[in-house]
């Protein structure tokens, strides 16, 4: 019997190229030119992307507009086919990529839910059993039976999210769509994401909300100009992203491991007499890299901004003969 694969998603050397034409006529000229003249310019939306998403983890993807985030998600969800490379997805995937992407505006919300369930391989009996939960979570009242084209963007998002999370996916992919909802519904959605995490589900989240990435993600990927600029813990990736936005020199990420666990680099104080020695070791240790994140008391939801003129890279709590190196 083959052991289950540890990764829900595996992306290997994936690139996506588009051909850009200045005017539509150039597309025709290129197609019929007798000598095969090229009229297009190549644009690589993503280039040489490789990473794995372990099962049961939550990945946050951040980056500036145009960095390739949405293209990468569409490749993962098989909405787009890569120009080169491979994407392997293990398990049922449910996605929220953009408003209007999966619903027919001419039919009702209820009919769209049933249609999308059928396309996902869910039986009619199963979806009928889940419809009450979808209707309750979406909370759009009688509009569930009205054509989707009459919905506001907020109502559409409510129904789309309710539908996506109630088809029992193994993997949930969300692209910034939660920004459309009000604060109450966003809180409701994030509570549902926490339930997913506790159930061992895998989530991929793209957002410009750094607080959401820091709070809900186990690790992160930073995209810049279609390439991976960094992989690591959310706070480190966010700091690196802010460096790019502020046009500061990008700080070096201490570890490429996305799922490393905090460890203390100093031993605890076994006796009161150890305090002075530990304090001396701390002050004279020549620390040059950020070690705050290795402390067990470190706030993993922290992220840093402003000018970066000064930075706390480590700390030690000492009170009399009592010290806390963690």
JSON list of N, CA and C in Angstrom, two decimals, residues 7-15 48-53 59 72 75-76 84-90 221 228:
[
{"chain": "A", "resi": 7, "resn": "UNK", "atom": "N", "xyz": [2.62, 16.29, 0.65]},
{"chain": "A", "resi": 7, "resn": "UNK", "atom": "CA", "xyz": [2.33, 17.61, 0.09]},
{"chain": "A", "resi": 7, "resn": "UNK", "atom": "C", "xyz": [0.98, 17.62, -0.63]},
{"chain": "A", "resi": 8, "resn": "UNK", "atom": "N", "xyz": [0.18, 18.64, -0.30]},
{"chain": "A", "resi": 8, "resn": "UNK", "atom": "CA", "xyz": [-1.10, 18.81, -0.99]},
{"chain": "A", "resi": 8, "resn": "UNK", "atom": "C", "xyz": [-0.89, 19.41, -2.38]},
{"chain": "A", "resi": 9, "resn": "UNK", "atom": "N", "xyz": [0.12, 20.28, -2.52]},
{"chain": "A", "resi": 9, "resn": "UNK", "atom": "CA", "xyz": [0.40, 20.94, -3.80]},
{"chain": "A", "resi": 9, "resn": "UNK", "atom": "C", "xyz": [1.90, 20.90, -4.04]},
{"chain": "A", "resi": 10, "resn": "UNK", "atom": "N", "xyz": [2.29, 20.54, -5.24]},
{"chain": "A", "resi": 10, "resn": "UNK", "atom": "CA", "xyz": [3.71, 20.56, -5.64]},
{"chain": "A", "resi": 10, "resn": "UNK", "atom": "C", "xyz": [3.83, 21.34, -6.95]},
{"chain": "A", "resi": 11, "resn": "UNK", "atom": "N", "xyz": [4.60, 22.40, -6.92]},
{"chain": "A", "resi": 11, "resn": "UNK", "atom": "CA", "xyz": [4.83, 23.24, -8.10]},
{"chain": "A", "resi": 11, "resn": "UNK", "atom": "C", "xyz": [6.29, 23.10, -8.48]},
{"chain": "A", "resi": 12, "resn": "UNK", "atom": "N", "xyz": [6.56, 22.73, -9.73]},
{"chain": "A", "resi": 12, "resn": "UNK", "atom": "CA", "xyz": [7.93, 22.48, -10.16]},
{"chain": "A", "resi": 12, "resn": "UNK", "atom": "C", "xyz": [8.27, 23.26, -11.43]},
{"chain": "A", "resi": 13, "resn": "UNK", "atom": "N", "xyz": [9.17, 24.24, -11.29]},
{"chain": "A", "resi": 13, "resn": "UNK", "atom": "CA", "xyz": [9.71, 24.99, -12.43]},
{"chain": "A", "resi": 13, "resn": "UNK", "atom": "C", "xyz": [8.62, 25.52, -13.35]},
{"chain": "A", "resi": 14, "resn": "UNK", "atom": "N", "xyz": [7.59, 26.09, -12.75]},
{"chain": "A", "resi": 14, "resn": "UNK", "atom": "CA", "xyz": [6.43, 26.55, -13.52]},
{"chain": "A", "resi": 14, "resn": "UNK", "atom": "C", "xyz": [6.66, 27.96, -14.05]},
{"chain": "A", "resi": 15, "resn": "UNK", "atom": "N", "xyz": [6.36, 28.12, -15.34]},
{"chain": "A", "resi": 15, "resn": "UNK", "atom": "CA", "xyz": [6.41, 29.43, -15.99]},
{"chain": "A", "resi": 15, "resn": "UNK", "atom": "C", "xyz": [5.16, 29.61, -16.84]},
{"chain": "A", "resi": 48, "resn": "UNK", "atom": "N", "xyz": [9.84, 30.21, -13.55]},
{"chain": "A", "resi": 48, "resn": "UNK", "atom": "CA", "xyz": [10.64, 29.25, -12.76]},
{"chain": "A", "resi": 48, "resn": "UNK", "atom": "C", "xyz": [10.21, 29.20, -11.29]},
{"chain": "A", "resi": 49, "resn": "UNK", "atom": "N", "xyz": [8.93, 28.96, -11.06]},
{"chain": "A", "resi": 49, "resn": "UNK", "atom": "CA", "xyz": [8.39, 28.90, -9.71]},
{"chain": "A", "resi": 49, "resn": "UNK", "atom": "C", "xyz": [8.38, 27.45, -9.23]},
{"chain": "A", "resi": 50, "resn": "UNK", "atom": "N", "xyz": [8.95, 27.21, -8.05]},
{"chain": "A", "resi": 50, "resn": "UNK", "atom": "CA", "xyz": [8.95, 25.87, -7.46]},
{"chain": "A", "resi": 50, "resn": "UNK", "atom": "C", "xyz": [8.72, 25.97, -5.95]},
{"chain": "A", "resi": 51, "resn": "UNK", "atom": "N", "xyz": [7.79, 25.19, -5.44]},
{"chain": "A", "resi": 51, "resn": "UNK", "atom": "CA", "xyz": [7.56, 25.09, -3.99]},
{"chain": "A", "resi": 51, "resn": "UNK", "atom": "C", "xyz": [6.58, 23.96, -3.73]},
{"chain": "A", "resi": 52, "resn": "UNK", "atom": "N", "xyz": [6.51, 23.53, -2.48]},
{"chain": "A", "resi": 52, "resn": "UNK", "atom": "CA", "xyz": [5.56, 22.51, -2.03]},
{"chain": "A", "resi": 52, "resn": "UNK", "atom": "C", "xyz": [4.70, 23.11, -0.92]},
{"chain": "A", "resi": 53, "resn": "UNK", "atom": "N", "xyz": [3.44, 22.72, -0.89]},
{"chain": "A", "resi": 53, "resn": "UNK", "atom": "CA", "xyz": [2.55, 23.10, 0.21]},
{"chain": "A", "resi": 53, "resn": "UNK", "atom": "C", "xyz": [2.21, 21.84, 0.99]},
{"chain": "A", "resi": 59, "resn": "UNK", "atom": "N", "xyz": [-0.76, 28.56, 3.51]},
{"chain": "A", "resi": 59, "resn": "UNK", "atom": "CA", "xyz": [0.26, 29.35, 2.81]},
{"chain": "A", "resi": 59, "resn": "UNK", "atom": "C", "xyz": [-0.30, 30.71, 2.46]},
{"chain": "A", "resi": 72, "resn": "UNK", "atom": "N", "xyz": [-0.41, 32.66, -10.61]},
{"chain": "A", "resi": 72, "resn": "UNK", "atom": "CA", "xyz": [0.05, 31.46, -9.93]},
{"chain": "A", "resi": 72, "resn": "UNK", "atom": "C", "xyz": [-1.13, 30.66, -9.37]},
{"chain": "A", "resi": 75, "resn": "UNK", "atom": "N", "xyz": [-2.92, 28.85, -12.11]},
{"chain": "A", "resi": 75, "resn": "UNK", "atom": "CA", "xyz": [-2.17, 27.67, -12.54]},
{"chain": "A", "resi": 75, "resn": "UNK", "atom": "C", "xyz": [-2.39, 26.51, -11.56]},
{"chain": "A", "resi": 76, "resn": "UNK", "atom": "N", "xyz": [-2.41, 26.82, -10.27]},
{"chain": "A", "resi": 76, "resn": "UNK", "atom": "CA", "xyz": [-2.65, 25.79, -9.26]},
{"chain": "A", "resi": 76, "resn": "UNK", "atom": "C", "xyz": [-4.04, 25.19, -9.42]},
{"chain": "A", "resi": 84, "resn": "UNK", "atom": "N", "xyz": [5.54, 26.03, -19.19]},
{"chain": "A", "resi": 84, "resn": "UNK", "atom": "CA", "xyz": [6.49, 24.98, -18.87]},
{"chain": "A", "resi": 84, "resn": "UNK", "atom": "C", "xyz": [6.38, 24.66, -17.38]},
{"chain": "A", "resi": 85, "resn": "UNK", "atom": "N", "xyz": [6.87, 23.47, -17.01]},
{"chain": "A", "resi": 85, "resn": "UNK", "atom": "CA", "xyz": [6.79, 23.06, -15.62]},
{"chain": "A", "resi": 85, "resn": "UNK", "atom": "C", "xyz": [5.53, 22.26, -15.33]},
{"chain": "A", "resi": 86, "resn": "UNK", "atom": "N", "xyz": [5.39, 21.81, -14.09]},
{"chain": "A", "resi": 86, "resn": "UNK", "atom": "CA", "xyz": [4.26, 20.98, -13.69]},
{"chain": "A", "resi": 86, "resn": "UNK", "atom": "C", "xyz": [3.67, 21.44, -12.37]},
{"chain": "A", "resi": 87, "resn": "UNK", "atom": "N", "xyz": [2.36, 21.23, -12.23]},
{"chain": "A", "resi": 87, "resn": "UNK", "atom": "CA", "xyz": [1.65, 21.49, -10.98]},
{"chain": "A", "resi": 87, "resn": "UNK", "atom": "C", "xyz": [0.89, 20.23, -10.60]},
{"chain": "A", "resi": 88, "resn": "UNK", "atom": "N", "xyz": [1.13, 19.70, -9.41]},
{"chain": "A", "resi": 88, "resn": "UNK", "atom": "CA", "xyz": [0.43, 18.51, -8.93]},
{"chain": "A", "resi": 88, "resn": "UNK", "atom": "C", "xyz": [-0.41, 18.90, -7.71]},
{"chain": "A", "resi": 89, "resn": "UNK", "atom": "N", "xyz": [-1.71, 18.62, -7.77]},
{"chain": "A", "resi": 89, "resn": "UNK", "atom": "CA", "xyz": [-2.63, 18.91, -6.68]},
{"chain": "A", "resi": 89, "resn": "UNK", "atom": "C", "xyz": [-3.22, 17.59, -6.21]},
{"chain": "A", "resi": 90, "resn": "UNK", "atom": "N", "xyz": [-3.13, 17.33, -4.92]},
{"chain": "A", "resi": 90, "resn": "UNK", "atom": "CA", "xyz": [-3.60, 16.06, -4.36]},
{"chain": "A", "resi": 90, "resn": "UNK", "atom": "C", "xyz": [-4.78, 16.33, -3.43]},
{"chain": "A", "resi": 221, "resn": "UNK", "atom": "N", "xyz": [5.06, 33.11, 0.93]},
{"chain": "A", "resi": 221, "resn": "UNK", "atom": "CA", "xyz": [5.88, 33.27, -0.27]},
{"chain": "A", "resi": 221, "resn": "UNK", "atom": "C", "xyz": [5.72, 34.71, -0.76]},
{"chain": "A", "resi": 228, "resn": "UNK", "atom": "N", "xyz": [9.87, 34.03, -7.32]},
{"chain": "A", "resi": 228, "resn": "UNK", "atom": "CA", "xyz": [9.87, 33.95, -5.86]},
{"chain": "A", "resi": 228, "resn": "UNK", "atom": "C", "xyz": [11.03, 34.76, -5.31]}
]
